[in-house]
Backbone as CSV, one residue per row, in Angstrom:
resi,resn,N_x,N_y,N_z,CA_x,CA_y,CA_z,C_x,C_y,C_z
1,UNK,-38.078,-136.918,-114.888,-39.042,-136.611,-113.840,-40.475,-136.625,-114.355
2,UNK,-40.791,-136.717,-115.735,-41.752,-136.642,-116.008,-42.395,-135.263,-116.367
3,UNK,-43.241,-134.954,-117.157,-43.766,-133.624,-117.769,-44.949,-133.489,-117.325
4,UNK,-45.357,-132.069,-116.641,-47.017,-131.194,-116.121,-46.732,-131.478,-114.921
5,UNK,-46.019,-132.076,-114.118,-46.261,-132.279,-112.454,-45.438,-131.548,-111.717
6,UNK,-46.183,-130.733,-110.631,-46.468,-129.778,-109.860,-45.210,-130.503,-108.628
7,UNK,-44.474,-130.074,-108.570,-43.009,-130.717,-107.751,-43.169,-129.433,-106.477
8,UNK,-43.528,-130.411,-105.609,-42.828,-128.838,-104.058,-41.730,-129.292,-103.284
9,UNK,-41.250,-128.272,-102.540,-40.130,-128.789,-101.806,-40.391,-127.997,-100.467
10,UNK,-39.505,-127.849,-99.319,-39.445,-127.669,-98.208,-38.427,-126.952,-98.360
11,UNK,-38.212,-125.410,-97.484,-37.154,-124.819,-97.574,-37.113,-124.739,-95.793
12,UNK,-35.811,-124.337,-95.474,-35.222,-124.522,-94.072,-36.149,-124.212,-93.009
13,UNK,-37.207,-123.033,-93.032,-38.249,-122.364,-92.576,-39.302,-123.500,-92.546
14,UNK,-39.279,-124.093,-93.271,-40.276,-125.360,-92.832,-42.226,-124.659,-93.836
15,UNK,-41.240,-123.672,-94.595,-42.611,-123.243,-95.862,-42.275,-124.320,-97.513
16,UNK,-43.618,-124.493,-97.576,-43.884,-125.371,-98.612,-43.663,-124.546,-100.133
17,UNK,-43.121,-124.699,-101.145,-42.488,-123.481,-101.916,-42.636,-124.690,-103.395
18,UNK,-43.241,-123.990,-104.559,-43.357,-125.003,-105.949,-41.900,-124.963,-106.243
19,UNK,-41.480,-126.010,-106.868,-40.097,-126.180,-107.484,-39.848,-126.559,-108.610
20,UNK,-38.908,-126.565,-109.198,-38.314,-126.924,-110.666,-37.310,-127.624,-110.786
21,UNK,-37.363,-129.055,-110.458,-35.991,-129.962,-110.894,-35.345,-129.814,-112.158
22,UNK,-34.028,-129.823,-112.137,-33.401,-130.586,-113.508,-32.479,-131.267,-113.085
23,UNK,-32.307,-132.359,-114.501,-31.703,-133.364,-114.141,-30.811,-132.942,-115.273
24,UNK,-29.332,-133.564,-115.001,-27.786,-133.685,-115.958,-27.326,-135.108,-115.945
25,UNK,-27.120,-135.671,-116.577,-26.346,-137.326,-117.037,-24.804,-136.667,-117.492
26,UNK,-23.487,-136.971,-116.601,-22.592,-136.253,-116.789,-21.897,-138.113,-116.876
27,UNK,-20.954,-138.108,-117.862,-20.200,-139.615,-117.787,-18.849,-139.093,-117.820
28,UNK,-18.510,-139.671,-116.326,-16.959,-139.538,-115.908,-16.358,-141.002,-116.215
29,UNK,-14.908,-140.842,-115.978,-14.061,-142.308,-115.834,-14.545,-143.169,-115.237
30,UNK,-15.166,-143.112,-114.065,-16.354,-144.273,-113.709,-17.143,-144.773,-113.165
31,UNK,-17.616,-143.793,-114.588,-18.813,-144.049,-114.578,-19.975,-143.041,-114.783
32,UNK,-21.058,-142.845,-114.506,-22.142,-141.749,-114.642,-22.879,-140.663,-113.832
33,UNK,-21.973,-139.918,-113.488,-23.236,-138.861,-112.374,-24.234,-138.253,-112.814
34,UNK,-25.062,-138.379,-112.094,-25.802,-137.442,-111.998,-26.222,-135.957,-111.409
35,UNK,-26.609,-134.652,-111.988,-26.095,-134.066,-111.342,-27.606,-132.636,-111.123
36,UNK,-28.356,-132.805,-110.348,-29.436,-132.221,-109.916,-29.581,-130.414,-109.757
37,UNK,-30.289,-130.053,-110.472,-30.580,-128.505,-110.213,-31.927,-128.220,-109.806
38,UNK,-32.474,-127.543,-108.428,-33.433,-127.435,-107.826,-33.614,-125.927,-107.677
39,UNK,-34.819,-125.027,-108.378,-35.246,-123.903,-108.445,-36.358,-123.673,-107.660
40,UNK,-36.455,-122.728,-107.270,-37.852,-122.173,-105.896,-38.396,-121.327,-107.307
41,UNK,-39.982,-121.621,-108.158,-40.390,-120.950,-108.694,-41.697,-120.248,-107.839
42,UNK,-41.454,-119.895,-106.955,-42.465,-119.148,-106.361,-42.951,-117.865,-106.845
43,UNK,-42.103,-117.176,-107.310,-42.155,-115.711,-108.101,-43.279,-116.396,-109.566
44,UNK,-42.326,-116.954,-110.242,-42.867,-117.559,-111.662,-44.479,-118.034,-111.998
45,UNK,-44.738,-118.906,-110.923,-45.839,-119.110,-110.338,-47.285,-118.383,-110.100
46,UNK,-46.561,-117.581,-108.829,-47.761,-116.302,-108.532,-47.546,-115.056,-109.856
47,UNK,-46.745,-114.916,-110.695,-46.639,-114.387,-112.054,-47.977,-115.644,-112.904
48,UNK,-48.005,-116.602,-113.065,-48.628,-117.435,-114.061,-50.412,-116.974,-113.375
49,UNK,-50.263,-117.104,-111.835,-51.674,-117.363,-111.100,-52.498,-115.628,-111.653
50,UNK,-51.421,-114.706,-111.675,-52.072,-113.479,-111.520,-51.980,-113.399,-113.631
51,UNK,-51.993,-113.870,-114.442,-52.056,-113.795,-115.683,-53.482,-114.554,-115.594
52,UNK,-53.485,-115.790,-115.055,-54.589,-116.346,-115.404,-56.267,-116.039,-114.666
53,UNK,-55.401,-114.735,-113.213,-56.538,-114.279,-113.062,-56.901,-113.212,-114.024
54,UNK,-56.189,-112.569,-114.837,-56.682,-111.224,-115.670,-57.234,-111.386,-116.620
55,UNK,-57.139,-112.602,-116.881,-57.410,-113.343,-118.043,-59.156,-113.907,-117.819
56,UNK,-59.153,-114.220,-117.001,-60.802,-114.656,-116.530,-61.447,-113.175,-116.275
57,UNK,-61.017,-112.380,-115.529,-61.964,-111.229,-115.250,-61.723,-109.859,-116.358
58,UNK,-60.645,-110.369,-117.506,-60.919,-109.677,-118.411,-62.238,-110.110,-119.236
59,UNK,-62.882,-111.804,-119.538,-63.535,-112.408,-120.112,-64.593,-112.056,-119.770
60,UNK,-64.766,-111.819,-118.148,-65.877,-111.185,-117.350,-66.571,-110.289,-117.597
61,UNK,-65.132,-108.816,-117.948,-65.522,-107.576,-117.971,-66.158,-107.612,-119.084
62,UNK,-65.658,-108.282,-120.511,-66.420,-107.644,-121.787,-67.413,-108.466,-121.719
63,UNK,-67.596,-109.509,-121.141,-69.450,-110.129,-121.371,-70.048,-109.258,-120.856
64,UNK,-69.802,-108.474,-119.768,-70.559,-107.423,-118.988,-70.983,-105.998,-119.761
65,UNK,-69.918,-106.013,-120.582,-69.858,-104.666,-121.185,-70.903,-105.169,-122.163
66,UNK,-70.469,-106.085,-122.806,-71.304,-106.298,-124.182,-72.892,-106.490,-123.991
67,UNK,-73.209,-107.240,-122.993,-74.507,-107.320,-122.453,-75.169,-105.481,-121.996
68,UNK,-74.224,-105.114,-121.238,-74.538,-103.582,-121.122,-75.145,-102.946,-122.204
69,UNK,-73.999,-102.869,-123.359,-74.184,-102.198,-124.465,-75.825,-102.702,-125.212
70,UNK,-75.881,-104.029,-125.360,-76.793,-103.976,-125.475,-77.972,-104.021,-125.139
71,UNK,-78.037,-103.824,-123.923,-79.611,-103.384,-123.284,-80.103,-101.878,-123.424
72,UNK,-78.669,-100.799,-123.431,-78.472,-100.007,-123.558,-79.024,-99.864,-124.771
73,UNK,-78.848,-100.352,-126.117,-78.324,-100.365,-127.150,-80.845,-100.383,-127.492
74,UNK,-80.947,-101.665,-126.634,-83.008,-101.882,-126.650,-83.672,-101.059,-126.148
75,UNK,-83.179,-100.430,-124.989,-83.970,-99.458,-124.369,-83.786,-98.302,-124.841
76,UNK,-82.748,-97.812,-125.722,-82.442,-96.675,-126.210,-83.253,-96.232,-127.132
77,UNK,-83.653,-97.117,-128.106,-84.308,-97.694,-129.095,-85.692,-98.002,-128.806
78,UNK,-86.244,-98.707,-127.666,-87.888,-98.170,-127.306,-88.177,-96.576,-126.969
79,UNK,-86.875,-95.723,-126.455,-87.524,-94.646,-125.882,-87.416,-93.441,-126.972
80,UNK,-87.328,-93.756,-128.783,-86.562,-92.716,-129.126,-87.644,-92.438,-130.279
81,UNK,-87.723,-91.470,-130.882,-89.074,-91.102,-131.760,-88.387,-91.419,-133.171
82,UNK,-87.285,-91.122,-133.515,-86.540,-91.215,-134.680,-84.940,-91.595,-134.280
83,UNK,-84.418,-92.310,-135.621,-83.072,-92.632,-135.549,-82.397,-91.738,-135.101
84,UNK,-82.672,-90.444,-135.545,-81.875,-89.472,-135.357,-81.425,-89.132,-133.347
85,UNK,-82.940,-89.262,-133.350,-82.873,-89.596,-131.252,-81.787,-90.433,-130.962
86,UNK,-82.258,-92.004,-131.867,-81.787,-92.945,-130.802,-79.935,-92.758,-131.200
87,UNK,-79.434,-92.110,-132.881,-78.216,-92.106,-132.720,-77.771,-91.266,-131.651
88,UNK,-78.160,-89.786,-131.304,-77.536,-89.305,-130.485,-77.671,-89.623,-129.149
89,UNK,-78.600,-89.980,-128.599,-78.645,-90.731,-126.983,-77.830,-91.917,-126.509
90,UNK,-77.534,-92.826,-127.860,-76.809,-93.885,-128.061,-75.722,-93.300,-127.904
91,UNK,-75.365,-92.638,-128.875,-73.518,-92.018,-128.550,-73.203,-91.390,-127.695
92,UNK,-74.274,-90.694,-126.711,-73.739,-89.617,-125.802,-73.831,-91.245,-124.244
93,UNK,-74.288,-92.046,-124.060,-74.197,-93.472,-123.616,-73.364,-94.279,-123.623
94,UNK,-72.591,-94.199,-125.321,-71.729,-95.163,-125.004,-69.907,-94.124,-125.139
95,UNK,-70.428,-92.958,-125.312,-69.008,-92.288,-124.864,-68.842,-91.510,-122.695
96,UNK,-69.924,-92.130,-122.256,-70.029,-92.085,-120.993,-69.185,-92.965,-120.817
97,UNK,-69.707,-94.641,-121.227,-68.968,-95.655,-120.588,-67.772,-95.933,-121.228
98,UNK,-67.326,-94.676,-122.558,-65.919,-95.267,-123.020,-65.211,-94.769,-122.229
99,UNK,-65.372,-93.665,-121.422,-64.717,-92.664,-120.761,-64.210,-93.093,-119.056
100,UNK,-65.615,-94.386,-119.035,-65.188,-94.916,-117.720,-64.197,-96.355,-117.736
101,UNK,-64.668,-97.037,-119.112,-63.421,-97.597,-119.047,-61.961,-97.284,-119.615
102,UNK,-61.923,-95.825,-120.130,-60.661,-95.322,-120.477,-59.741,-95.365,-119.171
103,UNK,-60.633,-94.473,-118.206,-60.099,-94.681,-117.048,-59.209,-95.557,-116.099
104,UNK,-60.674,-96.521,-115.930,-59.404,-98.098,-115.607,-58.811,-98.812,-116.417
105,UNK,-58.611,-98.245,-117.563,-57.140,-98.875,-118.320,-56.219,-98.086,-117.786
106,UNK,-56.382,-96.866,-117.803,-55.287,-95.969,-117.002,-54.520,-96.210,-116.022
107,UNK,-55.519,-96.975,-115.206,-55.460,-97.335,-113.762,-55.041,-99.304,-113.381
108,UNK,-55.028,-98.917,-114.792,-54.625,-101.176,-114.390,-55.786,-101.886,-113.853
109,UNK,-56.847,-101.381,-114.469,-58.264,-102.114,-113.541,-58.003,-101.983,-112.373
110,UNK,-58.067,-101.245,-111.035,-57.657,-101.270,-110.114,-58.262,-100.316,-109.140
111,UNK,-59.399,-100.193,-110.078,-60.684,-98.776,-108.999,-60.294,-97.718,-109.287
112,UNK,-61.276,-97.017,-108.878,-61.205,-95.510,-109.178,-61.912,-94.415,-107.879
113,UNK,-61.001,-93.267,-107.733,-61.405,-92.669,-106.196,-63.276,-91.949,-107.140
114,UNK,-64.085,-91.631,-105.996,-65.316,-91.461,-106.506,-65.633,-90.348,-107.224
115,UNK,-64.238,-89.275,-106.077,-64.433,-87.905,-106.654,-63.988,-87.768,-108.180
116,UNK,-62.858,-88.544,-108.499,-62.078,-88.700,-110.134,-63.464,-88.791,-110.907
117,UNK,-64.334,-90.266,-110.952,-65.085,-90.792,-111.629,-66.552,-89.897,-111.587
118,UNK,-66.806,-88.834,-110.638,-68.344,-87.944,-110.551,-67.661,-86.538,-111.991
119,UNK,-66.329,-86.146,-111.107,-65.638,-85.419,-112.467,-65.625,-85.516,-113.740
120,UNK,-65.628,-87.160,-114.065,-65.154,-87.748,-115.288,-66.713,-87.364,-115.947
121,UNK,-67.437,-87.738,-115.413,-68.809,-87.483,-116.041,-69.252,-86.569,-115.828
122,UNK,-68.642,-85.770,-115.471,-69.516,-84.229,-115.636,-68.423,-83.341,-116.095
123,UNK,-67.404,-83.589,-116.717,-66.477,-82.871,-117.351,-67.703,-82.689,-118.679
124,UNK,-68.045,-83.484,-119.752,-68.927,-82.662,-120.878,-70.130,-81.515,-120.516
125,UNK,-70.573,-81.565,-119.168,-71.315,-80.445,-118.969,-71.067,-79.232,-118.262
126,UNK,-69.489,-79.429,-118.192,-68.764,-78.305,-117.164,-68.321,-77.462,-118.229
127,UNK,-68.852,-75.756,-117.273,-68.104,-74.932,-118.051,-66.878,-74.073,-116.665
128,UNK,-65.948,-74.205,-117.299,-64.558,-73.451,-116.505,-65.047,-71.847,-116.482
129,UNK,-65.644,-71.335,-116.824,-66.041,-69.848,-116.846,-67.248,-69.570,-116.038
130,UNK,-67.772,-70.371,-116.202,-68.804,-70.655,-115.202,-69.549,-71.654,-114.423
131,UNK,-68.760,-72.336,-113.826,-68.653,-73.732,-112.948,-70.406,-73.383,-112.137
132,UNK,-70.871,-74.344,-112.705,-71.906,-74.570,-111.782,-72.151,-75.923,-111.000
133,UNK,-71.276,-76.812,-111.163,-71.502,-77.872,-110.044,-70.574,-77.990,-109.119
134,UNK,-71.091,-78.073,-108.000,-69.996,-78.270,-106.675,-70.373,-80.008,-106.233
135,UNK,-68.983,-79.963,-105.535,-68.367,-81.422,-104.955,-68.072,-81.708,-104.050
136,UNK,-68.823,-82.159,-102.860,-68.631,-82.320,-101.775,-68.621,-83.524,-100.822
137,UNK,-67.377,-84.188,-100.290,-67.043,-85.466,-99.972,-66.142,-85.921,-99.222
138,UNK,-65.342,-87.128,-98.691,-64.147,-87.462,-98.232,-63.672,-88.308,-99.192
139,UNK,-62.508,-88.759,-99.485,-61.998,-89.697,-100.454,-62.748,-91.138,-100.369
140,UNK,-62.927,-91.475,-101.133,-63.597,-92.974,-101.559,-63.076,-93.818,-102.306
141,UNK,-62.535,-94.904,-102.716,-61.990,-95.627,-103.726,-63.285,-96.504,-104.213
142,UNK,-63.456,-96.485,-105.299,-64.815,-97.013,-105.886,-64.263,-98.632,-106.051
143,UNK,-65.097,-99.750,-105.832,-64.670,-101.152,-106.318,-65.133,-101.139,-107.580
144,UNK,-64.280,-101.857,-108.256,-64.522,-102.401,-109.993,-66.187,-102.563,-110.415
145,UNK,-67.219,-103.075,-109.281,-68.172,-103.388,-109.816,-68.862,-102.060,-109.591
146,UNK,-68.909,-100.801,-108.722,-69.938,-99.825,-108.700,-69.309,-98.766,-109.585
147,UNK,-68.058,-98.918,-109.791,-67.771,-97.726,-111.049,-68.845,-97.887,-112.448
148,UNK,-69.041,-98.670,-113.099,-69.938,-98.715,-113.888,-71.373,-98.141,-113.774
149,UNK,-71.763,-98.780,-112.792,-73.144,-98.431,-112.889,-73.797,-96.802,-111.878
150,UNK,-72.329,-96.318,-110.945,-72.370,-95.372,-110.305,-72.173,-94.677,-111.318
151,UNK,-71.079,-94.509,-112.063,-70.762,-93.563,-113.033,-71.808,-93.077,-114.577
152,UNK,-72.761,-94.547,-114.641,-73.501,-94.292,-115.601,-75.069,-93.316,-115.209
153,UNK,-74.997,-93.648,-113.782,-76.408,-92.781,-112.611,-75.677,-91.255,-112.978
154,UNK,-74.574,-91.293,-112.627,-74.203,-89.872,-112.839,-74.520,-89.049,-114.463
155,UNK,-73.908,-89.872,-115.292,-74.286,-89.139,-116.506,-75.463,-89.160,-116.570
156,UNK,-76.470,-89.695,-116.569,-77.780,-89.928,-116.878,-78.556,-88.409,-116.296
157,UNK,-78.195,-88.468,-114.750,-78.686,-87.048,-113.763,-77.927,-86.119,-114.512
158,UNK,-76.806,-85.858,-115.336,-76.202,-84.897,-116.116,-76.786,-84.834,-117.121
159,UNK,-77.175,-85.544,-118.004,-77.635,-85.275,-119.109,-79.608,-84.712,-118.856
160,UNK,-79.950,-85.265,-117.940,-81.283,-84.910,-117.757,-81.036,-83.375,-117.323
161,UNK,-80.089,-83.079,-116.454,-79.703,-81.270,-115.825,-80.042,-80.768,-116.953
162,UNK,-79.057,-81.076,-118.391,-78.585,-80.311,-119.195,-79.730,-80.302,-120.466
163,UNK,-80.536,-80.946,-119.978,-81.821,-81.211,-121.461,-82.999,-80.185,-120.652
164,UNK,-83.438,-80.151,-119.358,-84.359,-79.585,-119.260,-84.086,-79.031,-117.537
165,UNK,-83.530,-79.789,-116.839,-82.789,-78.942,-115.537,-82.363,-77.588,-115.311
166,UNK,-81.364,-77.854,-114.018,-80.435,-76.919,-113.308,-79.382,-76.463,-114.792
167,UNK,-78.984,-77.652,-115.564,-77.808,-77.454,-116.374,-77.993,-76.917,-118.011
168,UNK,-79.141,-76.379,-118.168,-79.890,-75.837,-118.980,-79.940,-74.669,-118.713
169,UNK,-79.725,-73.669,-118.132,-79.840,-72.196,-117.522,-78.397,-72.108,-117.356
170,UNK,-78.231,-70.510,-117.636,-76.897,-70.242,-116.626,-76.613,-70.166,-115.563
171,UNK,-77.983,-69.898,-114.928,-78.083,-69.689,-113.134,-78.255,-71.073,-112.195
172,UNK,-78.290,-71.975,-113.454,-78.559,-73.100,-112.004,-77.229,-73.883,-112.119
173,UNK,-77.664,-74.428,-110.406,-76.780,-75.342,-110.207,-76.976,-76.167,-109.911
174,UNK,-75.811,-77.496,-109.418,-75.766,-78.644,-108.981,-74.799,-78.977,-108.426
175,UNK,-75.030,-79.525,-107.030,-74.420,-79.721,-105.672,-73.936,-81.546,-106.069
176,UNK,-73.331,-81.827,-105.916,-73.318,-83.733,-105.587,-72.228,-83.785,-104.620
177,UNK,-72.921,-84.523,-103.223,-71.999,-84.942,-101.873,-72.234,-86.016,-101.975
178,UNK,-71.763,-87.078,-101.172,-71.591,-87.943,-100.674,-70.905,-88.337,-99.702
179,UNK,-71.034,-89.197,-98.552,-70.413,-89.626,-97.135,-70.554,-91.105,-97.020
180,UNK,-70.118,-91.591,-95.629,-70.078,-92.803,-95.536,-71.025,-93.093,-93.923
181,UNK,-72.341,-93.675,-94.709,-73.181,-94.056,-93.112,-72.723,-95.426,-92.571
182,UNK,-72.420,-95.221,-91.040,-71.791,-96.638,-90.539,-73.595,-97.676,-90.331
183,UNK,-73.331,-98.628,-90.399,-74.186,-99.685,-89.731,-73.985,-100.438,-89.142
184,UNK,-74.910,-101.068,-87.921,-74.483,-101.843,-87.213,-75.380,-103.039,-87.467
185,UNK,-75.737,-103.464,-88.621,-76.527,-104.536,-89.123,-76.069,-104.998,-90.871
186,UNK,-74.612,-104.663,-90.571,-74.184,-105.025,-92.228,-73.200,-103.933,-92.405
187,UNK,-72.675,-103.915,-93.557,-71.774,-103.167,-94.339,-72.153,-101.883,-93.993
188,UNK,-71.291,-100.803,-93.682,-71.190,-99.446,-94.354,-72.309,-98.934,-95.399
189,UNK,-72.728,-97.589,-95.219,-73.605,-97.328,-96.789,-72.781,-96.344,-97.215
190,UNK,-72.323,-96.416,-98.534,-72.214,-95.149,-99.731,-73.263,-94.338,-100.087
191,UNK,-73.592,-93.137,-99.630,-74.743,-91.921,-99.521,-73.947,-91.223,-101.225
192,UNK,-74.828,-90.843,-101.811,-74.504,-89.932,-102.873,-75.758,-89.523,-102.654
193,UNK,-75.660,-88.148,-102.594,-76.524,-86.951,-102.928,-76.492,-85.821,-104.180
194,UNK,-77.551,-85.701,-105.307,-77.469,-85.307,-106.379,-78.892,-84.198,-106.172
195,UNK,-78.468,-82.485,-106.073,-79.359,-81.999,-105.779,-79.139,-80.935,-106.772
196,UNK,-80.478,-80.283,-107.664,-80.353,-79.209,-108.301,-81.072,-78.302,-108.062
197,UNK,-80.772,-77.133,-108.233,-81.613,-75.613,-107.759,-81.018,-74.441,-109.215
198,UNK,-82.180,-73.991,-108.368,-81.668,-72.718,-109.864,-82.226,-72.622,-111.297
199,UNK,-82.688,-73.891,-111.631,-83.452,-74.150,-113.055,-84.738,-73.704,-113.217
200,UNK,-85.374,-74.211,-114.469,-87.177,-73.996,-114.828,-87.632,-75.287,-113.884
201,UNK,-88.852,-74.247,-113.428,-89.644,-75.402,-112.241,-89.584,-76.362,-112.857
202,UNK,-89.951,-77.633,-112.223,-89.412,-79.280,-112.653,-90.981,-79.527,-112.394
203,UNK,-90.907,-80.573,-113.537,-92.533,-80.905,-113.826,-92.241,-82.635,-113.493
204,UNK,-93.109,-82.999,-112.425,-92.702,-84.984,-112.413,-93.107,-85.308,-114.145
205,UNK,-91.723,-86.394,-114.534,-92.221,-86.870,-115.742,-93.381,-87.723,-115.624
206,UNK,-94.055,-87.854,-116.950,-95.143,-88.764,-116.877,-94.725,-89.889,-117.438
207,UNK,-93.941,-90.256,-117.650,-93.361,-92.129,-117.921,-91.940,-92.196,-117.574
208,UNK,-91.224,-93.008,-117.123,-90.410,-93.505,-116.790,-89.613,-93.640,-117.587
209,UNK,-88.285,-92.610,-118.524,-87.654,-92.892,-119.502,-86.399,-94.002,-119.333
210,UNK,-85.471,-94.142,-120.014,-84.428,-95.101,-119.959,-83.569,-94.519,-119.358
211,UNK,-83.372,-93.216,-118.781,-82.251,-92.401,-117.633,-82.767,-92.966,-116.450
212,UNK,-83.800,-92.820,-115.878,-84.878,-93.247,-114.974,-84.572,-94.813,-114.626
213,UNK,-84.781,-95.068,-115.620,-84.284,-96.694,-115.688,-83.154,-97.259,-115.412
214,UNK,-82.360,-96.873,-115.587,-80.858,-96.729,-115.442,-80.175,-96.812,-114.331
215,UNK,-81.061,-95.650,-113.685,-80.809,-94.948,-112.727,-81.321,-95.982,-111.585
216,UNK,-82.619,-96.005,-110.953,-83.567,-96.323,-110.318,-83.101,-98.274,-110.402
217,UNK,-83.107,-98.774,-111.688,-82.920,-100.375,-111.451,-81.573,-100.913,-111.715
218,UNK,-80.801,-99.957,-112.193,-79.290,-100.483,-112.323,-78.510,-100.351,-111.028
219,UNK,-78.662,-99.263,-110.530,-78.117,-99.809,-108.957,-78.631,-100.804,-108.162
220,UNK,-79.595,-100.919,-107.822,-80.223,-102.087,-106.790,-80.062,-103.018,-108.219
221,UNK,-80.045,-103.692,-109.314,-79.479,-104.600,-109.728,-77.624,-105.450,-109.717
222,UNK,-76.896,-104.554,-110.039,-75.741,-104.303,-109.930,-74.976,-104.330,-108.388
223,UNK,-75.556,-103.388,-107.512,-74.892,-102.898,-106.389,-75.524,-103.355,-105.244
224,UNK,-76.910,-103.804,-105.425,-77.470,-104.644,-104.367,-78.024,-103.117,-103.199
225,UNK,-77.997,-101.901,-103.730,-78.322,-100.538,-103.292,-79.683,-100.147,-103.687
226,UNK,-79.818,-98.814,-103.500,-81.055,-98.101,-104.105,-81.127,-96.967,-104.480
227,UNK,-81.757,-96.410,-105.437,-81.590,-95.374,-105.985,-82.877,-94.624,-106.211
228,UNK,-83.201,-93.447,-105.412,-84.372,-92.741,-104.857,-84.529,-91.529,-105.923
229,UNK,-85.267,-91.360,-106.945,-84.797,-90.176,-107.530,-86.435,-89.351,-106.888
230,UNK,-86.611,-87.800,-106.794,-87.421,-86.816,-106.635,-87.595,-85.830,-107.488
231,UNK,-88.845,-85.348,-107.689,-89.058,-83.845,-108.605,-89.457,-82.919,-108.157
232,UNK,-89.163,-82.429,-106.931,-89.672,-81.208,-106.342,-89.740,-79.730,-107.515
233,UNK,-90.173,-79.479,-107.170,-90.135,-78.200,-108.313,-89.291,-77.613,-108.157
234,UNK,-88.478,-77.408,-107.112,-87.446,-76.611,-107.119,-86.094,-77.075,-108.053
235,UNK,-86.014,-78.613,-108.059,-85.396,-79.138,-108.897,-84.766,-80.853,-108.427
236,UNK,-84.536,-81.205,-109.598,-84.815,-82.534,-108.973,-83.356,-82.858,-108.040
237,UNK,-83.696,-84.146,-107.258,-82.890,-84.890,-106.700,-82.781,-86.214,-106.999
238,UNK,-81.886,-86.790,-105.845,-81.168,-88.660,-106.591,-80.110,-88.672,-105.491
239,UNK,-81.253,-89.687,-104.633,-79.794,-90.390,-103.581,-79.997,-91.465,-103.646
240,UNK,-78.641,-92.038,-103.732,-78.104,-93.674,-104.298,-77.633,-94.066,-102.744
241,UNK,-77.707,-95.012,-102.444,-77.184,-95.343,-101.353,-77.058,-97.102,-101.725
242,UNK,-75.962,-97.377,-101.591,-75.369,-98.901,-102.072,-74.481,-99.238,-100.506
243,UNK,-73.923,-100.695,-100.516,-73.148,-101.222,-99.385,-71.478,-100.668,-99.803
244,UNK,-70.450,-100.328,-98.557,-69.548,-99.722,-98.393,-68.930,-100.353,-97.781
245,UNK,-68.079,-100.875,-97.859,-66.771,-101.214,-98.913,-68.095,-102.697,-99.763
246,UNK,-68.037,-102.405,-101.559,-69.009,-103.216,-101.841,-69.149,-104.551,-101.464
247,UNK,-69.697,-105.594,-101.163,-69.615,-106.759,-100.940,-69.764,-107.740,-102.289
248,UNK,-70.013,-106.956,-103.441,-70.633,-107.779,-104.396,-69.158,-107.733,-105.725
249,UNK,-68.348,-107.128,-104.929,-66.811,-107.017,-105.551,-66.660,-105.725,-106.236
C-alpha cells in the first residue's frame, strides 16, 4: 500500500473515519490469497493530534516563561541599589511564578479557578492566627493566558502591602473581590478589586517601580485589560479589569 499515506474509509453511518490497512499473501493449493485487515484508527489518531498539540504549546509556554524571566530578570536589576536588593526581589519573583506554574502542572495545564490562584499568592503573607485578608467572589476558572500575569499583579500588590502597606501592621487589612460585568459591546469584564485599610498613611510613590510596572503594563499587554492602581491615604487600591471569558486564550 505504500508508506506515510493517510488511508480513510467510510463506515455504515456514512462518517469519514482514518484507517489502517494490512495486507497477508497466504499461498494455498491454488494458488495465492490475499487476505486484508482494515482498522478504524480514530482513537490513535486524535491520541497523536492531542500529543502534537502539547507539544507546540508546551514550546510556547517556556519561550513565554523564559522571555518573562528575563525582563523580570532587567527590570529587577534597573530598580535595585545593590545585589543584595536585586537577589532578594528576584527570588521572591521568581518563586511567585514557580508557584503558579507548580500549580498547572498539578492541574494538567488546564486553568485554574481565580479564588485557588489569589490564595496561592497570598499564602506567603498570610498569617492563620491572624488572617487579615478577606475574599470575596463567585467561582471563576482563569484561562491559561491570564493566570500568569493576574497572578503576578497579585503578588506584586502583596508584596508592596507587606513592605510598607496594610500588610506591614497587625491591624491592617486587605479585602480582594472580584465579579463578572456583562457587556453589550464585546466580551464580559473580569473586575478584581484590591483594597487596603488599616496601614501607615500611603504616600503616592514618586517613580514608578517594577511592581507598578508589572502591574499597570502587564495586563493591558498580556490580557488586552487594564490595570488602575490608586494611593489614597487611607491605603492603596488596584482594579484590573480584563475581557471574560479571555479572548486572547
Amino acid at each position: 500500500m505504500g508508506s506515510d499515506r493517510n488511508l480513510k474509509g467510510v463506515r455504515k453511518d456514512g462518517v469519514e473515519i482514518p484507517i489502517e490497512v494490512g495486507l497477508n499473501v497466504i499461498t494455498m493449493p491454488d494458488g495465492l490469497l490475499i487476505v486484508s485487515n482494515i482498522n478504524d484508527i480514530s482513537e490513535r489518531r486524535r491520541f497523536e493530534q492531542a500529543q502534537e498539540f502539547l507539544l507546540r504549546e508546551l514550546d510556547h509556554r517556556v519561550k513565554n516563561t523564559l522571555a518573562t524571566v528575563q525582563s523580570l530578570a532587567e527590570q529587577t536589576l534597573e530598580s535595585s541599589a545593590s545585589l543584595e536588593d536585586f537577589g532578594k526581589a528576584f527570588g521572591e519573583r521568581m518563586g511567585a511564578l514557580a508557584r503558579i506554574h507548580g500549580a498547572l502542572n498539578r492541574r494538567n495545564w488546564v486553568g485554574l479557578s481565580l479564588r485557588r490562584l489569589i490564595e496561592m499568592m497570598l499564602a506567603p503573607f498570610s498569617d492563620e492566627r491572624n488572617p487579615r485578608v478577606s475574599l470575596a467572589g463567585e467561582a471563576f476558572a482563569v484561562s491559561l493566558r491570564s493566570i500568569r500575569p493576574i497572578g503576578m499583579a497579585i503578588h506584586e500588590l502583596a508584596t508592596n502591602a507587606a513592605k510598607y502597606g496594610a500588610l506591614s501592621v497587625t491591624q491592617g487589612q486587605v479585602q480582594v473581590s472580584w465579579r463578572e460585568d456583562e457587556s453589550t459591546a464585546g466580551p464580559n469584564r473580569l473586575v478584581i478589586e484590591w483594597s487596603e485599610s488599616g496601614g501607615p498613611p500611603v504616600v503616592q510613590p514618586s517613580r514608578r517601580g517594577v511592581g507598578m510596572k508589572l502591574i499597570e503594563e502587564g495586563v493591558p499587554y498580556e490580557l488586552g485589560g487594564q490595570a488602575l492602581l490608586r494611593f489614597p491615604v487611607t491605603g492603596a487600591c488596584c482594579e484590573i479589569d480584563v475581557p471574560f471569558p479571555n479572548p486572547y486564550g
